[in-house]
mmCIF file with all atom_site columns, C-alpha atoms in Angstrom:
data_model
loop_
_atom_site.group_PDB
_atom_site.id
_atom_site.type_symbol
_atom_site.label_atom_id
_atom_site.label_alt_id
_atom_site.label_comp_id
_atom_site.label_asym_id
_atom_site.label_entity_id
_atom_site.label_seq_id
_atom_site.pdbx_PDB_ins_code
_atom_site.Cartn_x
_atom_site.Cartn_y
_atom_site.Cartn_z
_atom_site.occupancy
_atom_site.B_iso_or_equiv
_atom_site.pdbx_formal_charge
_atom_site.auth_seq_id
_atom_site.auth_comp_id
_atom_site.auth_asym_id
_atom_site.auth_atom_id
_atom_site.pdbx_PDB_model_num
ATOM 1   C CA . MET E 1 1   ? 59.676 170.265 28.657 1.00 44.00 ? 3   MET E CA 1
ATOM 2   C CA . HIS E 1 2   ? 57.115 172.164 26.173 1.00 53.00 ? 4   HIS E CA 1
ATOM 3   C CA . GLY E 1 3   ? 56.048 171.646 22.705 1.00 71.00 ? 5   GLY E CA 1
ATOM 4   C CA . THR E 1 4   ? 56.267 168.134 22.153 1.00 86.00 ? 6   THR E CA 1
ATOM 5   C CA . THR E 1 5   ? 54.974 164.328 22.679 1.00 95.00 ? 7   THR E CA 1
ATOM 6   C CA . ILE E 1 6   ? 56.815 161.320 22.651 1.00 97.00 ? 8   ILE E CA 1
ATOM 7   C CA . LEU E 1 7   ? 55.354 157.874 23.219 1.00 98.00 ? 9   LEU E CA 1
ATOM 8   C CA . ALA E 1 8   ? 56.837 154.551 22.960 1.00 98.00 ? 10  ALA E CA 1
ATOM 9   C CA . VAL E 1 9   ? 54.446 151.594 23.201 1.00 98.00 ? 11  VAL E CA 1
ATOM 10  C CA . ARG E 1 10  ? 55.534 148.002 23.418 1.00 97.00 ? 12  ARG E CA 1
ATOM 11  C CA . LYS E 1 11  ? 53.262 145.045 22.772 1.00 97.00 ? 13  LYS E CA 1
ATOM 12  C CA . ASN E 1 12  ? 53.385 141.586 21.027 1.00 96.00 ? 14  ASN E CA 1
ATOM 13  C CA . GLY E 1 13  ? 57.042 141.692 20.099 1.00 95.00 ? 15  GLY E CA 1
ATOM 14  C CA . LYS E 1 14  ? 56.780 145.176 18.697 1.00 97.00 ? 16  LYS E CA 1
ATOM 15  C CA . LEU E 1 15  ? 57.919 148.370 19.751 1.00 97.00 ? 17  LEU E CA 1
ATOM 16  C CA . VAL E 1 16  ? 56.236 151.645 18.459 1.00 98.00 ? 18  VAL E CA 1
ATOM 17  C CA . LEU E 1 17  ? 57.746 154.970 18.885 1.00 98.00 ? 19  LEU E CA 1
ATOM 18  C CA . ALA E 1 18  ? 56.048 157.979 17.687 1.00 98.00 ? 20  ALA E CA 1
ATOM 19  C CA . GLY E 1 19  ? 56.295 161.902 17.987 1.00 97.00 ? 21  GLY E CA 1
ATOM 20  C CA . ASP E 1 20  ? 53.963 164.306 16.841 1.00 96.00 ? 22  ASP E CA 1
ATOM 21  C CA . GLY E 1 21  ? 55.515 167.505 14.775 1.00 92.00 ? 23  GLY E CA 1
ATOM 22  C CA . GLN E 1 22  ? 54.922 170.711 16.069 1.00 90.00 ? 24  GLN E CA 1
ATOM 23  C CA . VAL E 1 23  ? 57.541 173.137 17.285 1.00 86.00 ? 25  VAL E CA 1
ATOM 24  C CA . SER E 1 24  ? 56.447 175.563 19.410 1.00 84.00 ? 26  SER E CA 1
ATOM 25  C CA . VAL E 1 25  ? 58.266 178.871 20.392 1.00 82.00 ? 27  VAL E CA 1
ATOM 26  C CA . GLY E 1 26  ? 56.300 180.397 23.498 1.00 80.00 ? 28  GLY E CA 1
ATOM 27  C CA . ASP E 1 27  ? 52.581 180.632 22.437 1.00 82.00 ? 29  ASP E CA 1
ATOM 28  C CA . THR E 1 28  ? 53.717 180.300 18.632 1.00 86.00 ? 30  THR E CA 1
ATOM 29  C CA . VAL E 1 29  ? 53.632 177.116 16.359 1.00 87.00 ? 31  VAL E CA 1
ATOM 30  C CA . MET E 1 30  ? 56.804 177.467 14.194 1.00 87.00 ? 32  MET E CA 1
ATOM 31  C CA . LYS E 1 31  ? 56.819 174.328 12.271 1.00 88.00 ? 33  LYS E CA 1
ATOM 32  C CA . GLY E 1 32  ? 54.327 171.684 12.432 1.00 89.00 ? 34  GLY E CA 1
ATOM 33  C CA . SER E 1 33  ? 56.199 168.611 10.430 1.00 90.00 ? 35  SER E CA 1
ATOM 34  C CA . ALA E 1 34  ? 59.554 168.383 12.498 1.00 88.00 ? 36  ALA E CA 1
ATOM 35  C CA . ARG E 1 35  ? 60.958 164.867 12.923 1.00 91.00 ? 37  ARG E CA 1
ATOM 36  C CA . LYS E 1 36  ? 61.453 164.437 16.784 1.00 92.00 ? 38  LYS E CA 1
ATOM 37  C CA . VAL E 1 37  ? 61.742 160.651 16.337 1.00 95.00 ? 39  VAL E CA 1
ATOM 38  C CA . ARG E 1 38  ? 64.453 158.854 14.342 1.00 94.00 ? 40  ARG E CA 1
ATOM 39  C CA . ARG E 1 39  ? 66.611 155.658 14.021 1.00 95.00 ? 41  ARG E CA 1
ATOM 40  C CA . LEU E 1 40  ? 70.114 155.654 15.473 1.00 92.00 ? 42  LEU E CA 1
ATOM 41  C CA . THR E 1 41  ? 73.089 153.625 14.427 1.00 82.00 ? 43  THR E CA 1
ATOM 42  C CA . SER E 1 42  ? 72.184 150.815 11.868 1.00 80.00 ? 44  SER E CA 1
ATOM 43  C CA . GLY E 1 43  ? 68.732 151.081 12.550 1.00 85.00 ? 45  GLY E CA 1
ATOM 44  C CA . ASN E 1 44  ? 68.297 148.766 15.287 1.00 92.00 ? 46  ASN E CA 1
ATOM 45  C CA . VAL E 1 45  ? 67.798 151.530 17.900 1.00 95.00 ? 47  VAL E CA 1
ATOM 46  C CA . VAL E 1 46  ? 65.033 154.242 17.816 1.00 97.00 ? 48  VAL E CA 1
ATOM 47  C CA . ALA E 1 47  ? 64.948 157.579 19.854 1.00 96.00 ? 49  ALA E CA 1
ATOM 48  C CA . GLY E 1 48  ? 62.894 160.530 20.513 1.00 95.00 ? 50  GLY E CA 1
ATOM 49  C CA . PHE E 1 49  ? 63.398 163.814 21.961 1.00 93.00 ? 51  PHE E CA 1
ATOM 50  C CA . ALA E 1 50  ? 61.309 166.318 23.962 1.00 89.00 ? 52  ALA E CA 1
ATOM 51  C CA . GLY E 1 51  ? 62.894 169.635 24.471 1.00 84.00 ? 53  GLY E CA 1
ATOM 52  C CA . SER E 1 52  ? 65.517 171.787 22.859 1.00 80.00 ? 54  SER E CA 1
ATOM 53  C CA . THR E 1 53  ? 66.122 170.608 19.218 1.00 80.00 ? 55  THR E CA 1
ATOM 54  C CA . ALA E 1 54  ? 69.833 171.747 19.041 1.00 80.00 ? 56  ALA E CA 1
ATOM 55  C CA . ASP E 1 55  ? 70.190 170.089 22.683 1.00 83.00 ? 57  ASP E CA 1
ATOM 56  C CA . ALA E 1 56  ? 68.825 166.694 21.492 1.00 82.00 ? 58  ALA E CA 1
ATOM 57  C CA . LEU E 1 57  ? 70.597 166.460 18.382 1.00 85.00 ? 59  LEU E CA 1
ATOM 58  C CA . ALA E 1 58  ? 73.682 166.983 20.302 1.00 85.00 ? 60  ALA E CA 1
ATOM 59  C CA . LEU E 1 59  ? 72.868 164.229 22.512 1.00 87.00 ? 61  LEU E CA 1
ATOM 60  C CA . PHE E 1 60  ? 71.821 161.914 19.518 1.00 90.00 ? 62  PHE E CA 1
ATOM 61  C CA . GLU E 1 61  ? 75.289 162.498 17.987 1.00 91.00 ? 63  GLU E CA 1
ATOM 62  C CA . ARG E 1 62  ? 76.758 161.855 21.412 1.00 90.00 ? 64  ARG E CA 1
ATOM 63  C CA . LEU E 1 63  ? 74.307 158.738 21.892 1.00 93.00 ? 65  LEU E CA 1
ATOM 64  C CA . GLU E 1 64  ? 75.594 157.409 18.576 1.00 95.00 ? 66  GLU E CA 1
ATOM 65  C CA . ALA E 1 65  ? 79.216 157.609 19.246 1.00 94.00 ? 67  ALA E CA 1
ATOM 66  C CA . LYS E 1 66  ? 78.263 155.374 22.769 1.00 94.00 ? 68  LYS E CA 1
ATOM 67  C CA . LEU E 1 67  ? 76.342 153.035 20.561 1.00 94.00 ? 69  LEU E CA 1
ATOM 68  C CA . GLU E 1 68  ? 79.545 152.481 18.349 1.00 94.00 ? 70  GLU E CA 1
ATOM 69  C CA . GLN E 1 69  ? 81.400 151.948 21.459 1.00 94.00 ? 71  GLN E CA 1
ATOM 70  C CA . TYR E 1 70  ? 79.230 149.326 22.752 1.00 93.00 ? 72  TYR E CA 1
ATOM 71  C CA . PRO E 1 71  ? 77.150 147.871 19.998 1.00 89.00 ? 73  PRO E CA 1
ATOM 72  C CA . THR E 1 72  ? 74.888 145.243 21.214 1.00 89.00 ? 74  THR E CA 1
ATOM 73  C CA . GLN E 1 73  ? 74.400 147.042 24.813 1.00 94.00 ? 75  GLN E CA 1
ATOM 74  C CA . LEU E 1 74  ? 72.120 149.784 24.571 1.00 95.00 ? 76  LEU E CA 1
ATOM 75  C CA . SER E 1 75  ? 71.581 149.996 28.344 1.00 95.00 ? 77  SER E CA 1
ATOM 76  C CA . ARG E 1 76  ? 75.494 150.711 28.936 1.00 96.00 ? 78  ARG E CA 1
ATOM 77  C CA . ALA E 1 77  ? 75.653 152.963 26.107 1.00 95.00 ? 79  ALA E CA 1
ATOM 78  C CA . CYS E 1 78  ? 72.625 154.989 27.779 1.00 94.00 ? 80  CYS E CA 1
ATOM 79  C CA . VAL E 1 79  ? 74.187 155.083 31.273 1.00 95.00 ? 81  VAL E CA 1
ATOM 80  C CA . GLU E 1 80  ? 77.484 156.107 29.648 1.00 93.00 ? 82  GLU E CA 1
ATOM 81  C CA . LEU E 1 81  ? 75.723 159.002 27.815 1.00 91.00 ? 83  LEU E CA 1
ATOM 82  C CA . ALA E 1 82  ? 73.896 159.880 31.002 1.00 90.00 ? 84  ALA E CA 1
ATOM 83  C CA . LYS E 1 83  ? 77.353 159.819 32.990 1.00 89.00 ? 85  LYS E CA 1
ATOM 84  C CA . ASP E 1 84  ? 78.969 162.510 30.269 1.00 85.00 ? 86  ASP E CA 1
ATOM 85  C CA . TRP E 1 85  ? 75.628 164.589 30.125 1.00 83.00 ? 87  TRP E CA 1
ATOM 86  C CA . ARG E 1 86  ? 75.360 165.083 34.246 1.00 82.00 ? 88  ARG E CA 1
ATOM 87  C CA . THR E 1 87  ? 79.305 165.357 34.748 1.00 83.00 ? 89  THR E CA 1
ATOM 88  C CA . ASP E 1 88  ? 80.380 167.318 31.459 1.00 76.00 ? 90  ASP E CA 1
ATOM 89  C CA . LYS E 1 89  ? 80.349 171.120 31.652 1.00 74.00 ? 91  LYS E CA 1
ATOM 90  C CA . TYR E 1 90  ? 79.028 171.457 28.294 1.00 74.00 ? 92  TYR E CA 1
ATOM 91  C CA . LEU E 1 91  ? 76.595 168.824 28.351 1.00 72.00 ? 93  LEU E CA 1
ATOM 92  C CA . ARG E 1 92  ? 75.161 169.853 31.812 1.00 69.00 ? 94  ARG E CA 1
ATOM 93  C CA . GLN E 1 93  ? 73.501 172.623 30.225 1.00 75.00 ? 95  GLN E CA 1
ATOM 94  C CA . LEU E 1 94  ? 71.711 171.014 27.602 1.00 75.00 ? 96  LEU E CA 1
ATOM 95  C CA . GLU E 1 95  ? 67.553 170.669 28.075 1.00 77.00 ? 97  GLU E CA 1
ATOM 96  C CA . ALA E 1 96  ? 65.964 167.641 26.547 1.00 83.00 ? 98  ALA E CA 1
ATOM 97  C CA . MET E 1 97  ? 64.796 164.315 27.614 1.00 89.00 ? 99  MET E CA 1
ATOM 98  C CA . LEU E 1 98  ? 65.175 161.160 25.385 1.00 93.00 ? 100 LEU E CA 1
ATOM 99  C CA . ILE E 1 99  ? 63.141 157.815 24.889 1.00 97.00 ? 101 ILE E CA 1
ATOM 100 C CA . VAL E 1 100 ? 65.574 155.202 23.337 1.00 97.00 ? 102 VAL E CA 1
ATOM 101 C CA . ALA E 1 101 ? 64.645 151.582 22.560 1.00 97.00 ? 103 ALA E CA 1
ATOM 102 C CA . ASP E 1 102 ? 65.941 148.667 20.876 1.00 95.00 ? 104 ASP E CA 1
ATOM 103 C CA . LYS E 1 103 ? 64.210 145.309 20.315 1.00 93.00 ? 105 LYS E CA 1
ATOM 104 C CA . ASP E 1 104 ? 64.635 144.410 23.931 1.00 94.00 ? 106 ASP E CA 1
ATOM 105 C CA . VAL E 1 105 ? 64.296 147.324 26.232 1.00 95.00 ? 107 VAL E CA 1
ATOM 106 C CA . THR E 1 106 ? 62.984 150.992 26.422 1.00 97.00 ? 108 THR E CA 1
ATOM 107 C CA . LEU E 1 107 ? 64.875 153.593 28.401 1.00 97.00 ? 109 LEU E CA 1
ATOM 108 C CA . LEU E 1 108 ? 63.726 157.305 29.582 1.00 96.00 ? 110 LEU E CA 1
ATOM 109 C CA . LEU E 1 109 ? 66.926 159.556 29.603 1.00 93.00 ? 111 LEU E CA 1
ATOM 110 C CA . THR E 1 110 ? 67.138 162.825 31.567 1.00 87.00 ? 112 THR E CA 1
ATOM 111 C CA . GLY E 1 111 ? 69.766 165.348 32.198 1.00 81.00 ? 113 GLY E CA 1
ATOM 112 C CA . ARG E 1 112 ? 69.703 164.646 35.893 1.00 82.00 ? 114 ARG E CA 1
ATOM 113 C CA . GLY E 1 113 ? 71.639 161.240 35.242 1.00 83.00 ? 115 GLY E CA 1
ATOM 114 C CA . ASP E 1 114 ? 68.449 159.047 35.095 1.00 90.00 ? 116 ASP E CA 1
ATOM 115 C CA . VAL E 1 115 ? 68.370 156.185 32.584 1.00 94.00 ? 117 VAL E CA 1
ATOM 116 C CA . LEU E 1 116 ? 65.001 154.628 33.569 1.00 95.00 ? 118 LEU E CA 1
ATOM 117 C CA . ASP E 1 117 ? 63.599 151.447 32.313 1.00 94.00 ? 119 ASP E CA 1
ATOM 118 C CA . PRO E 1 118 ? 59.972 152.321 32.975 1.00 92.00 ? 120 PRO E CA 1
ATOM 119 C CA . ASP E 1 119 ? 57.185 149.991 34.420 1.00 88.00 ? 121 ASP E CA 1
ATOM 120 C CA . GLY E 1 120 ? 54.878 148.524 32.048 1.00 88.00 ? 122 GLY E CA 1
ATOM 121 C CA . ASP E 1 121 ? 55.112 148.837 28.310 1.00 93.00 ? 123 ASP E CA 1
ATOM 122 C CA . VAL E 1 122 ? 54.410 152.530 27.863 1.00 98.00 ? 124 VAL E CA 1
ATOM 123 C CA . VAL E 1 123 ? 56.399 155.788 28.322 1.00 98.00 ? 125 VAL E CA 1
ATOM 124 C CA . GLY E 1 124 ? 55.828 159.140 27.173 1.00 97.00 ? 126 GLY E CA 1
ATOM 125 C CA . ILE E 1 125 ? 57.523 162.498 27.358 1.00 95.00 ? 127 ILE E CA 1
ATOM 126 C CA . GLY E 1 126 ? 56.844 166.109 26.684 1.00 92.00 ? 128 GLY E CA 1
ATOM 127 C CA . SER E 1 127 ? 54.305 168.372 27.356 1.00 92.00 ? 129 SER E CA 1
ATOM 128 C CA . GLY E 1 128 ? 51.457 166.027 25.858 1.00 94.00 ? 130 GLY E CA 1
ATOM 129 C CA . GLY E 1 129 ? 53.458 162.738 27.031 1.00 95.00 ? 131 GLY E CA 1
ATOM 130 C CA . ASN E 1 130 ? 51.170 162.146 30.109 1.00 96.00 ? 132 ASN E CA 1
ATOM 131 C CA . PHE E 1 131 ? 48.004 162.916 28.119 1.00 97.00 ? 133 PHE E CA 1
ATOM 132 C CA . ALA E 1 132 ? 49.399 160.285 25.461 1.00 98.00 ? 134 ALA E CA 1
ATOM 133 C CA . LEU E 1 133 ? 51.045 158.224 28.124 1.00 98.00 ? 135 LEU E CA 1
ATOM 134 C CA . SER E 1 134 ? 47.490 157.634 30.069 1.00 98.00 ? 136 SER E CA 1
ATOM 135 C CA . ALA E 1 135 ? 45.375 156.983 26.694 1.00 98.00 ? 137 ALA E CA 1
ATOM 136 C CA . ALA E 1 136 ? 47.596 154.070 25.987 1.00 98.00 ? 138 ALA E CA 1
ATOM 137 C CA . ARG E 1 137 ? 47.660 152.518 29.201 1.00 97.00 ? 139 ARG E CA 1
ATOM 138 C CA . ALA E 1 138 ? 44.083 152.487 28.936 1.00 98.00 ? 140 ALA E CA 1
ATOM 139 C CA . LEU E 1 139 ? 43.978 151.131 25.292 1.00 98.00 ? 141 LEU E CA 1
ATOM 140 C CA . LEU E 1 140 ? 46.864 148.537 26.181 1.00 97.00 ? 142 LEU E CA 1
ATOM 141 C CA . PRO E 1 141 ? 44.234 145.734 27.457 1.00 97.00 ? 143 PRO E CA 1
ATOM 142 C CA . TYR E 1 142 ? 41.944 146.086 24.579 1.00 97.00 ? 144 TYR E CA 1
ATOM 143 C CA . GLU E 1 143 ? 44.010 146.791 21.831 1.00 97.00 ? 145 GLU E CA 1
ATOM 144 C CA . ASP E 1 144 ? 46.712 144.013 20.266 1.00 96.00 ? 146 ASP E CA 1
ATOM 145 C CA . ASP E 1 145 ? 48.565 146.247 17.788 1.00 98.00 ? 147 ASP E CA 1
ATOM 146 C CA . ALA E 1 146 ? 51.342 148.699 19.278 1.00 98.00 ? 148 ALA E CA 1
ATOM 147 C CA . GLU E 1 147 ? 50.996 150.992 16.241 1.00 98.00 ? 149 GLU E CA 1
ATOM 148 C CA . THR E 1 148 ? 47.383 151.040 16.651 1.00 98.00 ? 150 THR E CA 1
ATOM 149 C CA . ILE E 1 149 ? 47.577 152.302 20.182 1.00 98.00 ? 151 ILE E CA 1
ATOM 150 C CA . ALA E 1 150 ? 50.488 154.723 19.823 1.00 98.00 ? 152 ALA E CA 1
ATOM 151 C CA . ARG E 1 151 ? 48.416 156.415 17.104 1.00 98.00 ? 153 ARG E CA 1
ATOM 152 C CA . ARG E 1 152 ? 44.982 156.796 18.828 1.00 98.00 ? 154 ARG E CA 1
ATOM 153 C CA . ALA E 1 153 ? 46.985 157.946 22.138 1.00 98.00 ? 155 ALA E CA 1
ATOM 154 C CA . MET E 1 154 ? 48.908 160.405 20.086 1.00 98.00 ? 156 MET E CA 1
ATOM 155 C CA . GLU E 1 155 ? 45.350 161.503 18.500 1.00 98.00 ? 157 GLU E CA 1
ATOM 156 C CA . ILE E 1 156 ? 43.758 161.747 22.232 1.00 98.00 ? 158 ILE E CA 1
ATOM 157 C CA . ALA E 1 157 ? 46.771 163.963 23.080 1.00 97.00 ? 159 ALA E CA 1
ATOM 158 C CA . ALA E 1 158 ? 46.716 166.139 20.183 1.00 96.00 ? 160 ALA E CA 1
ATOM 159 C CA . GLY E 1 159 ? 43.263 166.891 21.004 1.00 96.00 ? 161 GLY E CA 1
ATOM 160 C CA . ILE E 1 160 ? 44.166 167.930 24.382 1.00 95.00 ? 162 ILE E CA 1
ATOM 161 C CA . CYS E 1 161 ? 47.520 169.391 24.498 1.00 93.00 ? 163 CYS E CA 1
ATOM 162 C CA . VAL E 1 162 ? 48.294 172.819 22.819 1.00 92.00 ? 164 VAL E CA 1
ATOM 163 C CA . TYR E 1 163 ? 51.850 171.980 22.353 1.00 90.00 ? 165 TYR E CA 1
ATOM 164 C CA . THR E 1 164 ? 51.004 168.724 20.400 1.00 93.00 ? 166 THR E CA 1
ATOM 165 C CA . ASN E 1 165 ? 49.578 168.171 16.715 1.00 94.00 ? 167 ASN E CA 1
ATOM 166 C CA . GLY E 1 166 ? 48.476 165.048 14.762 1.00 94.00 ? 168 GLY E CA 1
ATOM 167 C CA . ASN E 1 167 ? 51.526 165.071 12.392 1.00 95.00 ? 169 ASN E CA 1
ATOM 168 C CA . LEU E 1 168 ? 53.390 162.061 13.447 1.00 97.00 ? 170 LEU E CA 1
ATOM 169 C CA . THR E 1 169 ? 56.482 160.346 12.872 1.00 96.00 ? 171 THR E CA 1
ATOM 170 C CA . ILE E 1 170 ? 56.342 156.654 13.776 1.00 98.00 ? 172 ILE E CA 1
ATOM 171 C CA . GLU E 1 171 ? 59.269 154.174 13.872 1.00 97.00 ? 173 GLU E CA 1
ATOM 172 C CA . THR E 1 172 ? 58.862 150.656 14.572 1.00 97.00 ? 174 THR E CA 1
ATOM 173 C CA . ILE E 1 173 ? 60.986 147.935 15.839 1.00 96.00 ? 175 ILE E CA 1
ATOM 174 C CA . GLU E 1 174 ? 60.010 144.054 15.592 1.00 94.00 ? 176 GLU E CA 1
ATOM 175 C CA . ASN E 1 175 ? 61.407 141.252 17.319 1.00 86.00 ? 177 ASN E CA 1
ATOM 176 C CA . GLU E 1 176 ? 62.102 138.358 14.743 1.00 71.00 ? 178 GLU E CA 1
#
């Protein structure tokens, strides 16, 4: 997936989902301030996408419907979405990856039917995802604040990946 970086960091009861704002078409930057991270349903779930914007927005709509069906079961809602995404003739054509999280769980969803609970407390997707993931993993033992880790890791990714910029959208969920 080209053209974005999404990173989730979970530490000390805080989940931070960060996304850059760059939208690229080929080698041209079309927009620098897109919001690829957003709150879903009643704000208890955050999601970020890499891939086609229209496809991701369609998937967000479907995920919100699943969350209404299974309001306190994020994992089940994501599994149901992944099943539809893999088997539905229309959805099967959608090209995107999603990171979805609530106060308890972080999940990575793909069009191949994957619903992954990543190892560790960090996951990244998009063209700069591995740069941000590596930086966040390196910072995790040395920094206590999830947002500080996410911001610094995204800054590092933006300095390496030409499809990532430093215009960030940050959503946070804290355990009470």
